[in-house]
Amino acid sequence: VHVKLDGAVYAKVEDTYQAAYGIEKPAHMISVLAQSAMRKEVGNLELDQLFLERESLNAGIAIALDEASQPWGIRIFRYEIADITVDLGTREAMERQSNAERVRRAEVLESEGYRQRLINQSEGDRQSAINSAQGEAESIRLKAQAEADRIRVLAEAHAGSTRVAASATADSLRAIAAAVGE
């Protein structure tokens, strides 16, 4: 794959004597050195990484340039990749790959959304069944309590009636015993 890179070097002459007499055409030599360092750094990367790791590339190239240019009395402070250009076929392939990746991510998100909807619906159905069962259990408990209360009231009424009848019978028997005993 052919890649065209444009970059800018930010340098400062710190030793004018070395810059003037230590090397011929320092600007041209820095340019050649920058191209060489860029080829070395870019050669270690995949094409996708080239676009993602601009900052680390810039830093790596700047360090390599600074180390090489110090004997010339020149310091390299920064290197910036200004533009990355690839041939049309590669760019189209990258766009297709990027589009395919976006479609894949969209399908994954849609699938996860569908899955979450089914989970939520299932949990809602489960909670509804629990609520219904609890309501039915409470209804049965209340009916049983009402039936128990009814039976208790009837039993108390029968017991009261039996006590009254027994008391009346006892009073009648005492009255008869008193009348016989007189």
mmCIF file of C-alpha atoms in Angstrom:
data_model
loop_
_atom_site.group_PDB
_atom_site.id
_atom_site.type_symbol
_atom_site.label_atom_id
_atom_site.label_comp_id
_atom_site.label_asym_id
_atom_site.label_seq_id
_atom_site.Cartn_x
_atom_site.Cartn_y
_atom_site.Cartn_z
ATOM 1 C CA VAL A 1 0.000 0.000 0.000
ATOM 2 C CA HIS A 2 1.366 3.375 -0.957
ATOM 3 C CA VAL A 3 0.888 6.094 1.614
ATOM 4 C CA LYS A 4 1.819 9.733 1.203
ATOM 5 C CA LEU A 5 2.587 11.643 4.391
ATOM 6 C CA ASP A 6 3.133 15.369 4.757
ATOM 7 C CA GLY A 7 4.613 16.704 7.937
ATOM 8 C CA ALA A 8 6.121 19.773 9.554
ATOM 9 C CA VAL A 9 9.283 19.918 11.649
ATOM 10 C CA TYR A 10 9.650 22.556 14.364
ATOM 11 C CA ALA A 11 13.316 23.202 15.056
ATOM 12 C CA LYS A 12 15.550 25.748 16.717
ATOM 13 C CA VAL A 13 19.207 26.509 16.061
ATOM 14 C CA GLU A 14 20.996 26.503 19.407
ATOM 15 C CA ASP A 15 24.596 26.539 18.204
ATOM 16 C CA THR A 16 24.972 28.700 15.114
ATOM 17 C CA TYR A 17 28.597 27.686 14.570
ATOM 18 C CA GLN A 18 27.732 23.969 14.459
ATOM 19 C CA ALA A 19 24.663 24.658 12.300
ATOM 20 C CA ALA A 20 26.765 26.685 9.842
ATOM 21 C CA TYR A 21 29.931 24.563 9.745
ATOM 22 C CA GLY A 22 28.937 21.193 11.217
ATOM 23 C CA ILE A 23 26.654 20.280 8.325
ATOM 24 C CA GLU A 24 25.886 21.470 4.827
ATOM 25 C CA LYS A 25 22.331 22.549 4.091
ATOM 26 C CA PRO A 26 20.876 21.841 7.559
ATOM 27 C CA ALA A 27 17.258 22.447 6.429
ATOM 28 C CA HIS A 28 17.628 19.901 3.620
ATOM 29 C CA MET A 29 19.357 17.395 5.912
ATOM 30 C CA ILE A 30 16.613 17.737 8.529
ATOM 31 C CA SER A 31 14.057 17.134 5.766
ATOM 32 C CA VAL A 32 15.894 13.988 4.607
ATOM 33 C CA LEU A 33 16.267 12.827 8.202
ATOM 34 C CA ALA A 34 12.561 13.467 8.852
ATOM 35 C CA GLN A 35 11.600 11.392 5.794
ATOM 36 C CA SER A 36 13.851 8.561 6.933
ATOM 37 C CA ALA A 37 12.534 8.634 10.517
ATOM 38 C CA MET A 38 8.962 8.772 9.223
ATOM 39 C CA ARG A 39 9.526 5.730 6.997
ATOM 40 C CA LYS A 40 11.020 3.835 9.918
ATOM 41 C CA GLU A 41 8.162 4.671 12.303
ATOM 42 C CA VAL A 42 5.397 4.131 9.728
ATOM 43 C CA GLY A 43 6.956 0.881 8.506
ATOM 44 C CA ASN A 44 6.254 -0.697 11.892
ATOM 45 C CA LEU A 45 2.506 0.000 11.742
ATOM 46 C CA GLU A 46 -0.569 -1.393 10.067
ATOM 47 C CA LEU A 47 -2.507 1.078 7.926
ATOM 48 C CA ASP A 48 -5.342 1.336 10.477
ATOM 49 C CA GLN A 49 -2.838 2.096 13.236
ATOM 50 C CA LEU A 50 -1.319 4.862 11.139
ATOM 51 C CA PHE A 51 -4.529 6.873 11.382
ATOM 52 C CA LEU A 52 -5.126 6.049 15.044
ATOM 53 C CA GLU A 53 -1.630 6.663 16.415
ATOM 54 C CA ARG A 54 -0.685 10.033 14.990
ATOM 55 C CA GLU A 55 0.398 11.426 18.356
ATOM 56 C CA SER A 56 2.751 8.558 19.143
ATOM 57 C CA LEU A 57 4.147 8.732 15.607
ATOM 58 C CA ASN A 58 4.726 12.468 15.947
ATOM 59 C CA ALA A 59 6.509 11.971 19.266
ATOM 60 C CA GLY A 60 8.643 9.072 17.983
ATOM 61 C CA ILE A 61 9.750 10.981 14.893
ATOM 62 C CA ALA A 62 10.495 14.147 16.897
ATOM 63 C CA ILE A 63 12.684 12.201 19.359
ATOM 64 C CA ALA A 64 14.594 10.491 16.529
ATOM 65 C CA LEU A 65 15.136 13.823 14.753
ATOM 66 C CA ASP A 66 16.240 15.596 17.931
ATOM 67 C CA GLU A 67 18.803 12.908 18.753
ATOM 68 C CA ALA A 68 20.230 12.969 15.229
ATOM 69 C CA SER A 69 20.349 16.778 14.896
ATOM 70 C CA GLN A 70 21.935 17.651 18.257
ATOM 71 C CA PRO A 71 25.530 17.324 16.906
ATOM 72 C CA TRP A 72 24.569 19.949 14.320
ATOM 73 C CA GLY A 73 23.588 22.424 17.036
ATOM 74 C CA ILE A 74 19.910 22.133 16.099
ATOM 75 C CA ARG A 75 17.101 21.041 18.448
ATOM 76 C CA ILE A 76 13.885 19.501 17.151
ATOM 77 C CA PHE A 77 10.972 20.398 19.390
ATOM 78 C CA ARG A 78 8.063 18.940 17.521
ATOM 79 C CA TYR A 79 7.016 17.012 14.466
ATOM 80 C CA GLU A 80 3.459 17.080 13.180
ATOM 81 C CA ILE A 81 1.965 14.819 10.544
ATOM 82 C CA ALA A 82 -0.119 17.268 8.544
ATOM 83 C CA ASP A 83 -1.756 14.933 6.042
ATOM 84 C CA ILE A 84 -2.005 11.206 5.325
ATOM 85 C CA THR A 85 -3.012 10.289 1.781
ATOM 86 C CA VAL A 86 -3.586 6.790 0.415
ATOM 87 C CA ASP A 87 -4.377 5.735 -3.145
ATOM 88 C CA LEU A 88 -8.010 5.665 -4.264
ATOM 89 C CA GLY A 89 -8.402 1.875 -4.201
ATOM 90 C CA THR A 90 -7.064 1.631 -0.655
ATOM 91 C CA ARG A 91 -9.208 4.521 0.502
ATOM 92 C CA GLU A 92 -12.326 2.892 -0.999
ATOM 93 C CA ALA A 93 -11.425 -0.423 0.657
ATOM 94 C CA MET A 94 -10.952 1.367 3.976
ATOM 95 C CA GLU A 95 -14.321 3.110 3.571
ATOM 96 C CA ARG A 96 -16.009 -0.224 2.798
ATOM 97 C CA GLN A 97 -14.347 -1.784 5.836
ATOM 98 C CA SER A 98 -15.383 1.179 7.979
ATOM 99 C CA ASN A 99 -18.967 0.994 6.692
ATOM 100 C CA ALA A 100 -19.064 -2.756 7.309
ATOM 101 C CA GLU A 101 -17.809 -2.187 10.857
ATOM 102 C CA ARG A 102 -20.503 0.474 11.457
ATOM 103 C CA VAL A 103 -23.180 -1.889 10.111
ATOM 104 C CA ARG A 104 -21.861 -4.693 12.328
ATOM 105 C CA ARG A 105 -21.898 -2.428 15.410
ATOM 106 C CA ALA A 106 -25.429 -1.280 14.544
ATOM 107 C CA GLU A 107 -26.566 -4.901 14.206
ATOM 108 C CA VAL A 108 -24.946 -5.773 17.535
ATOM 109 C CA LEU A 109 -26.647 -2.800 19.210
ATOM 110 C CA GLU A 110 -29.977 -3.719 17.644
ATOM 111 C CA SER A 111 -29.566 -7.320 18.768
ATOM 112 C CA GLU A 112 -28.667 -6.244 22.298
ATOM 113 C CA GLY A 113 -31.670 -3.916 22.334
ATOM 114 C CA TYR A 114 -33.953 -6.734 21.197
ATOM 115 C CA ARG A 115 -32.462 -9.053 23.824
ATOM 116 C CA GLN A 116 -32.911 -6.432 26.551
ATOM 117 C CA ARG A 117 -36.513 -5.851 25.451
ATOM 118 C CA LEU A 118 -37.230 -9.589 25.745
ATOM 119 C CA ILE A 119 -35.580 -9.692 29.170
ATOM 120 C CA ASN A 120 -37.591 -6.684 30.342
ATOM 121 C CA GLN A 121 -40.807 -8.198 28.977
ATOM 122 C CA SER A 122 -40.031 -11.529 30.670
ATOM 123 C CA GLU A 123 -39.272 -9.810 33.969
ATOM 124 C CA GLY A 124 -42.497 -7.805 33.633
ATOM 125 C CA ASP A 125 -44.497 -10.980 32.971
ATOM 126 C CA ARG A 126 -42.804 -12.674 35.923
ATOM 127 C CA GLN A 127 -43.552 -9.741 38.240
ATOM 128 C CA SER A 128 -47.131 -9.643 36.997
ATOM 129 C CA ALA A 129 -47.529 -13.370 37.768
ATOM 130 C CA ILE A 130 -46.032 -12.831 41.230
ATOM 131 C CA ASN A 131 -48.346 -9.905 41.898
ATOM 132 C CA SER A 132 -51.344 -11.903 40.675
ATOM 133 C CA ALA A 133 -50.399 -14.880 42.861
ATOM 134 C CA GLN A 134 -49.867 -12.621 45.866
ATOM 135 C CA GLY A 135 -53.234 -10.963 45.231
ATOM 136 C CA GLU A 136 -54.947 -14.334 44.941
ATOM 137 C CA ALA A 137 -53.223 -15.563 48.125
ATOM 138 C CA GLU A 138 -54.322 -12.416 49.972
ATOM 139 C CA SER A 139 -57.879 -12.888 48.684
ATOM 140 C CA ILE A 140 -57.919 -16.506 49.914
ATOM 141 C CA ARG A 141 -56.466 -15.442 53.277
ATOM 142 C CA LEU A 142 -59.107 -12.724 53.684
ATOM 143 C CA LYS A 143 -61.933 -15.144 52.742
ATOM 144 C CA ALA A 144 -60.583 -17.709 55.215
ATOM 145 C CA GLN A 145 -60.310 -15.039 57.914
ATOM 146 C CA ALA A 146 -63.881 -13.903 57.213
ATOM 147 C CA GLU A 147 -65.109 -17.525 57.331
ATOM 148 C CA ALA A 148 -63.227 -18.091 60.615
ATOM 149 C CA ASP A 149 -64.725 -14.895 62.047
ATOM 150 C CA ARG A 150 -68.223 -16.031 60.925
ATOM 151 C CA ILE A 151 -67.757 -19.456 62.517
ATOM 152 C CA ARG A 152 -66.441 -17.852 65.738
ATOM 153 C CA VAL A 153 -69.395 -15.457 65.911
ATOM 154 C CA LEU A 154 -71.844 -18.347 65.297
ATOM 155 C CA ALA A 155 -70.067 -20.483 67.882
ATOM 156 C CA GLU A 156 -70.158 -17.651 70.399
ATOM 157 C CA ALA A 157 -73.867 -17.109 69.613
ATOM 158 C CA HIS A 158 -74.604 -20.827 70.044
ATOM 159 C CA ALA A 159 -72.542 -20.921 73.235
ATOM 160 C CA GLY A 160 -74.403 -17.859 74.543
ATOM 161 C CA SER A 161 -77.719 -19.428 73.579
ATOM 162 C CA THR A 162 -76.722 -22.682 75.258
ATOM 163 C CA ARG A 163 -75.660 -20.820 78.424
ATOM 164 C CA VAL A 164 -78.956 -18.935 78.518
ATOM 165 C CA ALA A 165 -80.900 -22.161 77.997
ATOM 166 C CA ALA A 166 -78.812 -23.980 80.613
ATOM 167 C CA SER A 167 -79.223 -21.107 83.045
ATOM 168 C CA ALA A 168 -82.965 -21.059 82.433
ATOM 169 C CA THR A 169 -83.135 -24.809 82.885
ATOM 170 C CA ALA A 170 -81.093 -24.582 86.065
ATOM 171 C CA ASP A 171 -83.308 -21.793 87.368
ATOM 172 C CA SER A 172 -86.414 -23.837 86.491
ATOM 173 C CA LEU A 173 -84.971 -26.884 88.227
ATOM 174 C CA ARG A 174 -84.160 -24.838 91.336
ATOM 175 C CA ALA A 175 -87.635 -23.385 91.275
ATOM 176 C CA ILE A 176 -89.119 -26.867 90.996
ATOM 177 C CA ALA A 177 -86.810 -28.179 93.716
ATOM 178 C CA ALA A 178 -87.753 -25.266 95.925
ATOM 179 C CA ALA A 179 -91.461 -25.827 95.245
ATOM 180 C CA VAL A 180 -91.172 -29.540 95.942
ATOM 181 C CA GLY A 181 -89.126 -28.908 99.009
ATOM 182 C CA GLU A 182 -91.686 -26.620 100.559
#
